Structure formats: structure tokens, C-alpha cells
Short mmCIF file of C-alpha atoms in Angstrom, two decimals:
data_model
loop_
_atom_site.label_atom_id
_atom_site.label_comp_id
_atom_site.label_asym_id
_atom_site.label_seq_id
_atom_site.Cartn_x
_atom_site.Cartn_y
_atom_site.Cartn_z
CA UNK A 1 -4.02 35.27 43.52
CA UNK A 2 -4.51 38.13 41.08
CA UNK A 3 -6.61 37.37 38.03
CA UNK A 4 -4.82 37.72 34.68
CA UNK A 5 -5.71 40.72 32.57
CA UNK A 6 -8.42 40.62 29.90
CA UNK A 7 -7.79 41.93 26.36
CA UNK A 8 -6.64 45.30 27.66
CA UNK A 9 -6.20 46.30 31.27
CA UNK A 10 -8.20 49.43 32.17
CA UNK A 11 -6.43 52.30 33.84
CA UNK A 12 -6.73 52.97 37.55
CA UNK A 13 -8.77 56.10 36.77
CA UNK A 14 -11.30 54.22 34.63
CA UNK A 15 -11.60 51.56 37.33
CA UNK A 16 -12.50 54.21 39.89
CA UNK A 17 -15.06 55.80 37.60
CA UNK A 18 -16.65 52.62 36.27
CA UNK A 19 -19.30 50.84 38.32
CA UNK A 20 -19.49 47.16 37.38
CA UNK A 21 -22.22 44.62 37.96
CA UNK A 22 -20.77 42.36 40.64
CA UNK A 23 -23.96 40.50 41.52
CA UNK A 24 -23.89 38.06 38.61
CA UNK A 25 -23.57 34.28 38.95
CA UNK A 26 -21.47 31.63 37.25
CA UNK A 27 -24.60 30.44 35.43
CA UNK A 28 -25.17 33.93 34.07
CA UNK A 29 -21.59 34.10 32.78
CA UNK A 30 -21.93 30.70 31.14
CA UNK A 31 -25.27 31.58 29.54
CA UNK A 32 -23.78 34.62 27.83
CA UNK A 33 -20.58 32.76 26.87
CA UNK A 34 -22.63 29.95 25.35
CA UNK A 35 -24.73 32.43 23.40
CA UNK A 36 -21.60 34.10 22.02
CA UNK A 37 -20.17 30.71 21.11
CA UNK A 38 -23.28 29.67 19.21
CA UNK A 39 -23.07 32.89 17.23
CA UNK A 40 -19.30 33.25 16.73
CA UNK A 41 -17.79 29.86 17.64
CA UNK A 42 -16.23 28.71 20.91
CA UNK A 43 -12.97 30.58 20.23
CA UNK A 44 -14.50 33.30 18.05
CA UNK A 45 -15.43 35.85 20.69
CA UNK A 46 -13.34 38.03 22.97
CA UNK A 47 -13.35 38.60 26.69
CA UNK A 48 -14.20 42.21 25.97
CA UNK A 49 -17.43 41.11 24.23
CA UNK A 50 -18.34 38.90 27.18
CA UNK A 51 -17.65 41.62 29.75
CA UNK A 52 -19.63 44.15 27.73
CA UNK A 53 -22.71 41.93 27.59
CA UNK A 54 -22.46 41.10 31.28
CA UNK A 55 -21.60 44.67 32.25
CA UNK A 56 -19.01 43.41 34.68
CA UNK A 57 -15.26 43.20 35.20
CA UNK A 58 -12.84 40.44 34.29
CA UNK A 59 -12.00 39.87 37.95
CA UNK A 60 -15.65 38.95 38.59
CA UNK A 61 -15.72 36.51 35.68
CA UNK A 62 -12.36 35.05 36.68
CA UNK A 63 -13.56 34.50 40.23
CA UNK A 64 -16.75 32.78 39.08
CA UNK A 65 -15.51 30.67 36.14
CA UNK A 66 -11.81 31.24 35.45
CA UNK A 67 -9.69 32.46 32.56
CA UNK A 68 -10.44 32.28 28.84
CA UNK A 69 -9.44 28.61 28.60
CA UNK A 70 -11.72 27.75 31.51
CA UNK A 71 -14.57 29.63 29.84
CA UNK A 72 -14.12 27.60 26.64
CA UNK A 73 -14.11 24.35 28.60
CA UNK A 74 -17.25 25.38 30.49
CA UNK A 75 -19.02 26.30 27.25
CA UNK A 76 -18.20 22.93 25.66
CA UNK A 77 -19.26 21.09 28.80
CA UNK A 78 -22.56 22.97 28.77
CA UNK A 79 -23.04 22.25 25.06
CA UNK A 80 -22.84 18.48 25.62
CA UNK A 81 -24.61 18.45 28.98
CA UNK A 82 -27.85 17.25 27.38
CA UNK A 83 -26.16 14.15 25.90
CA UNK A 84 -27.44 11.29 28.02
CA UNK A 85 -25.72 8.00 28.80
CA UNK A 86 -27.53 5.29 26.80
CA UNK A 87 -29.16 2.41 28.58
CA UNK A 88 -26.85 -0.43 29.60
CA UNK A 89 -29.41 -2.81 28.13
CA UNK A 90 -28.38 -1.79 24.59
CA UNK A 91 -25.64 -3.80 22.92
CA UNK A 92 -22.36 -1.97 22.37
CA UNK A 93 -23.17 -1.01 18.78
CA UNK A 94 -26.60 0.38 19.60
CA UNK A 95 -25.06 2.08 22.62
CA UNK A 96 -22.39 3.93 20.62
CA UNK A 97 -24.85 4.82 17.87
CA UNK A 98 -27.26 6.37 20.34
CA UNK A 99 -24.47 8.27 22.09
CA UNK A 100 -22.80 9.65 18.98
CA UNK A 101 -26.05 10.64 17.27
CA UNK A 102 -26.88 12.65 20.39
CA UNK A 103 -23.37 14.09 20.34
CA UNK A 104 -23.85 15.39 16.82
CA UNK A 105 -27.15 17.02 17.74
CA UNK A 106 -25.42 18.85 20.60
CA UNK A 107 -22.23 19.85 18.79
CA UNK A 108 -23.80 21.29 15.64
CA UNK A 109 -25.54 23.85 17.84
CA UNK A 110 -22.22 25.16 19.15
CA UNK A 111 -19.67 25.82 16.38
CA UNK A 112 -16.12 25.07 17.45
CA UNK A 113 -17.10 22.67 20.23
CA UNK A 114 -16.28 19.64 18.08
CA UNK A 115 -12.79 20.95 17.31
CA UNK A 116 -12.26 21.81 20.97
CA UNK A 117 -13.10 18.25 22.01
CA UNK A 118 -10.83 16.78 19.35
CA UNK A 119 -7.93 18.92 20.58
CA UNK A 120 -8.55 18.71 24.32
CA UNK A 121 -9.98 15.22 24.72
CA UNK A 122 -11.82 14.43 27.93
CA UNK A 123 -11.03 17.78 29.54
CA UNK A 124 -14.53 18.46 30.85
CA UNK A 125 -16.61 16.67 33.45
CA UNK A 126 -19.35 15.59 31.04
CA UNK A 127 -16.97 14.38 28.34
CA UNK A 128 -15.16 12.24 30.94
CA UNK A 129 -18.46 10.77 32.15
CA UNK A 130 -19.48 9.85 28.62
CA UNK A 131 -16.06 8.41 27.83
CA UNK A 132 -16.03 6.27 30.99
CA UNK A 133 -19.51 4.95 30.20
CA UNK A 134 -18.41 4.19 26.65
CA UNK A 135 -15.35 2.29 27.83
CA UNK A 136 -17.52 0.27 30.21
CA UNK A 137 -19.88 -0.67 27.37
CA UNK A 138 -17.06 -1.67 25.03
CA UNK A 139 -15.19 -3.58 27.71
CA UNK A 140 -18.34 -5.49 28.60
CA UNK A 141 -18.81 -6.29 24.90
CA UNK A 142 -15.40 -7.97 24.79
CA UNK A 143 -13.00 -5.36 23.43
CA UNK A 144 -10.92 -5.65 26.58
CA UNK A 145 -7.64 -3.73 26.36
CA UNK A 146 -8.73 -2.30 23.00
CA UNK A 147 -11.80 -0.55 24.42
CA UNK A 148 -10.05 2.84 24.54
CA UNK A 149 -8.87 2.57 20.93
CA UNK A 150 -12.32 1.47 19.78
CA UNK A 151 -14.05 4.38 21.53
CA UNK A 152 -11.49 6.87 20.21
CA UNK A 153 -11.82 5.66 16.61
CA UNK A 154 -15.62 5.97 16.70
CA UNK A 155 -15.58 9.36 18.42
CA UNK A 156 -12.88 11.05 16.35
CA UNK A 157 -14.11 9.70 13.00
CA UNK A 158 -17.54 11.22 13.49
CA UNK A 159 -16.64 14.36 15.42
CA UNK A 160 -14.13 15.34 12.72
CA UNK A 161 -17.02 15.65 10.25
CA UNK A 162 -18.66 18.24 12.51
CA UNK A 163 -15.37 20.11 12.98
CA UNK A 164 -14.90 20.25 9.19
CA UNK A 165 -18.32 21.82 8.74
CA UNK A 166 -17.62 24.28 11.56
CA UNK A 167 -14.40 25.35 9.82
CA UNK A 168 -16.51 26.46 6.86
CA UNK A 169 -19.08 28.40 8.87
CA UNK A 170 -16.88 30.12 11.49
CA UNK A 171 -15.27 33.32 10.11
CA UNK A 172 -11.50 33.04 10.37
CA UNK A 173 -10.19 35.81 8.14
CA UNK A 174 -9.00 33.20 5.68
CA UNK A 175 -11.02 31.77 2.78
CA UNK A 176 -12.27 28.28 3.57
CA UNK A 177 -12.90 25.45 1.09
CA UNK A 178 -16.37 25.76 -0.38
CA UNK A 179 -18.51 22.91 -1.66
CA UNK A 180 -19.75 25.17 -4.44
CA UNK A 181 -16.19 25.64 -5.74
CA UNK A 182 -15.59 21.89 -5.56
CA UNK A 183 -18.79 21.31 -7.50
CA UNK A 184 -17.78 23.81 -10.19
CA UNK A 185 -14.50 21.99 -10.67
CA UNK A 186 -16.07 18.55 -10.89
CA UNK A 187 -18.85 19.72 -13.19
CA UNK A 188 -16.27 20.38 -15.90
CA UNK A 189 -16.05 16.61 -16.37
CA UNK A 190 -18.49 14.70 -18.54
CA UNK A 191 -21.61 13.02 -17.07
CA UNK A 192 -20.10 9.56 -17.58
CA UNK A 193 -16.90 10.44 -15.76
CA UNK A 194 -16.22 8.10 -12.78
CA UNK A 195 -16.31 11.15 -10.52
CA UNK A 196 -19.93 11.92 -11.39
CA UNK A 197 -21.14 10.18 -8.23
CA UNK A 198 -18.89 12.48 -6.19
CA UNK A 199 -20.36 15.45 -8.05
CA UNK A 200 -23.84 14.31 -7.05
CA UNK A 201 -22.83 14.01 -3.38
CA UNK A 202 -21.07 17.37 -3.25
CA UNK A 203 -24.08 18.89 -5.00
CA UNK A 204 -26.19 17.90 -2.01
CA UNK A 205 -23.69 19.46 0.42
CA UNK A 206 -23.73 22.65 -1.66
CA UNK A 207 -27.52 22.74 -1.92
CA UNK A 208 -30.10 24.75 0.06
CA UNK A 209 -29.60 24.82 3.85
CA UNK A 210 -32.20 22.14 4.60
CA UNK A 211 -30.83 19.81 1.93
CA UNK A 212 -27.24 20.41 3.02
CA UNK A 213 -28.05 19.72 6.67
CA UNK A 214 -29.94 16.53 5.81
CA UNK A 215 -26.96 15.42 3.71
CA UNK A 216 -24.53 16.13 6.55
CA UNK A 217 -26.69 14.15 8.99
CA UNK A 218 -26.96 11.25 6.53
CA UNK A 219 -23.21 11.29 5.84
CA UNK A 220 -22.48 11.37 9.57
CA UNK A 221 -24.65 8.31 10.12
CA UNK A 222 -23.09 6.53 7.13
CA UNK A 223 -19.61 7.20 8.52
CA UNK A 224 -20.64 6.01 11.97
CA UNK A 225 -22.18 2.81 10.60
CA UNK A 226 -19.11 1.97 8.53
CA UNK A 227 -16.77 2.62 11.49
CA UNK A 228 -18.92 0.35 13.64
CA UNK A 229 -18.81 -2.31 10.90
CA UNK A 230 -15.04 -2.27 11.21
CA UNK A 231 -15.12 -2.41 15.00
CA UNK A 232 -17.60 -5.28 14.87
CA UNK A 233 -15.25 -7.23 12.59
CA UNK A 234 -12.40 -6.50 14.98
CA UNK A 235 -14.47 -7.68 17.95
CA UNK A 236 -15.20 -10.95 16.15
CA UNK A 237 -11.47 -11.42 15.61
CA UNK A 238 -10.71 -10.70 19.27
CA UNK A 239 -13.29 -13.24 20.40
CA UNK A 240 -11.98 -15.80 17.92
CA UNK A 241 -8.43 -15.38 19.22
CA UNK A 242 -9.59 -16.21 22.74
CA UNK A 243 -10.98 -19.61 21.79
#
């Protein structure tokens, strides 16, 4: 099967004159693709950039990893490869907390990976492994037929926060909502306005990088805890209905 063309197919003459590096490995391709993704976002770089850094042809990359979609999937899978399956000795709430805190640590390092997972679901080997382990933990806890919904609610609620931040830091050609602009709008209200607490929160998001990152991490954990509160209440109701 002939590999699809990259951004622009070179002419036959340039192919004859150009000597490509054909001795690279799949790991080498993935290392460069992951580096580009961390700098520009999972979907923010072109095949031409990848081929230039590798000094190779698209046919070589296609043979080793696949097309552009396969490259994105491989990058995301690599980004979350360090996320470990929590110990089965943890209760379901501790289990999900440990998993999703790890997930945040992995996804913030690779802009666009969170959005990719939200849109493509369990389309990589590692994401499927983590999902299956999560379902096993929730099923064992008593969620039964609702285990898939419970896992999905916890995963999407928290991962969306990361994707929202990525949307602000990945150049898209379009202006993105800025916390500073939100703060300017809210600051027009008086200090006793009911929205003053929101102004204080947004001020932290709009603060220096270290403060903003600490606020995002804290908000992520707050969101996760409140989602788990809801799931815990639902689990109590499920158990009560079985009596």
C-alpha cells in the first residue's frame, strides 16, 4: 500500500536528488513528535516540520508509525505512559483521585493531549488500560452497570479543565479568552459586589505563572473532590436500593 502524501508531494527530480535518513526508528520519530507537541500542541505542528527535524521522508515515517492521525495518537499515548495504575488496595475514591492527579501531571506537559483524549476517548493502548482498571475499581466498589458513567463523569469533568487551559496557550490564529480581560471587566464592580469572590479567583488565574499554575492545580483538585462527592452520594443511593 502506498503511503499518503505529506503536506506537499516532492517532485520525482527532487526525490532522486535528495538523500534521506532511512535508518531511524519508531522511537526516534515519536521522540521528535512528542517534542514538537510539547512546544506547539499535539495538532499544532506539520508533517513538514517533523520530516525536517528527522531529515527523512514521509514514507519512512508512515512505515514506522503511520499517518498524521496515528502520530497524534502515538504522542498522546506516550504522554500518558507514565500514569500508573493505582493499587487495588485503595478504595474507589482514593483510586480515582490518585489516577486523575497523575493524569493532570502528564497532560499539562503536552498541550492538546487533553482535548485529543476528550474527542477520541480510549483510542490508545494506555488510555484503554487505565479505563479498564478504573471500571474494575468502580464495579468492585458497587457502581455496577453505572461504572462506565461514573468513570466518564470523573474523567471528562477534570480533563476539560486542562483542555480549557491548553486552548489559551496554544496559538490558533484566533484570539482566545484571557483571564486578564475577565478580571478587568469584573474589577469595574464595587468591592462589595457579590461577584467580588469571582474577581479574587480569576485574579489568581491571571497572576504570575507560578501563582496561576498553583491555582489551576488547586481548582483541578477542588473539581475532582466535588465530582467524587457526587459519585459517593450516588453510590450510597445504589447500595440503598439493593437492600
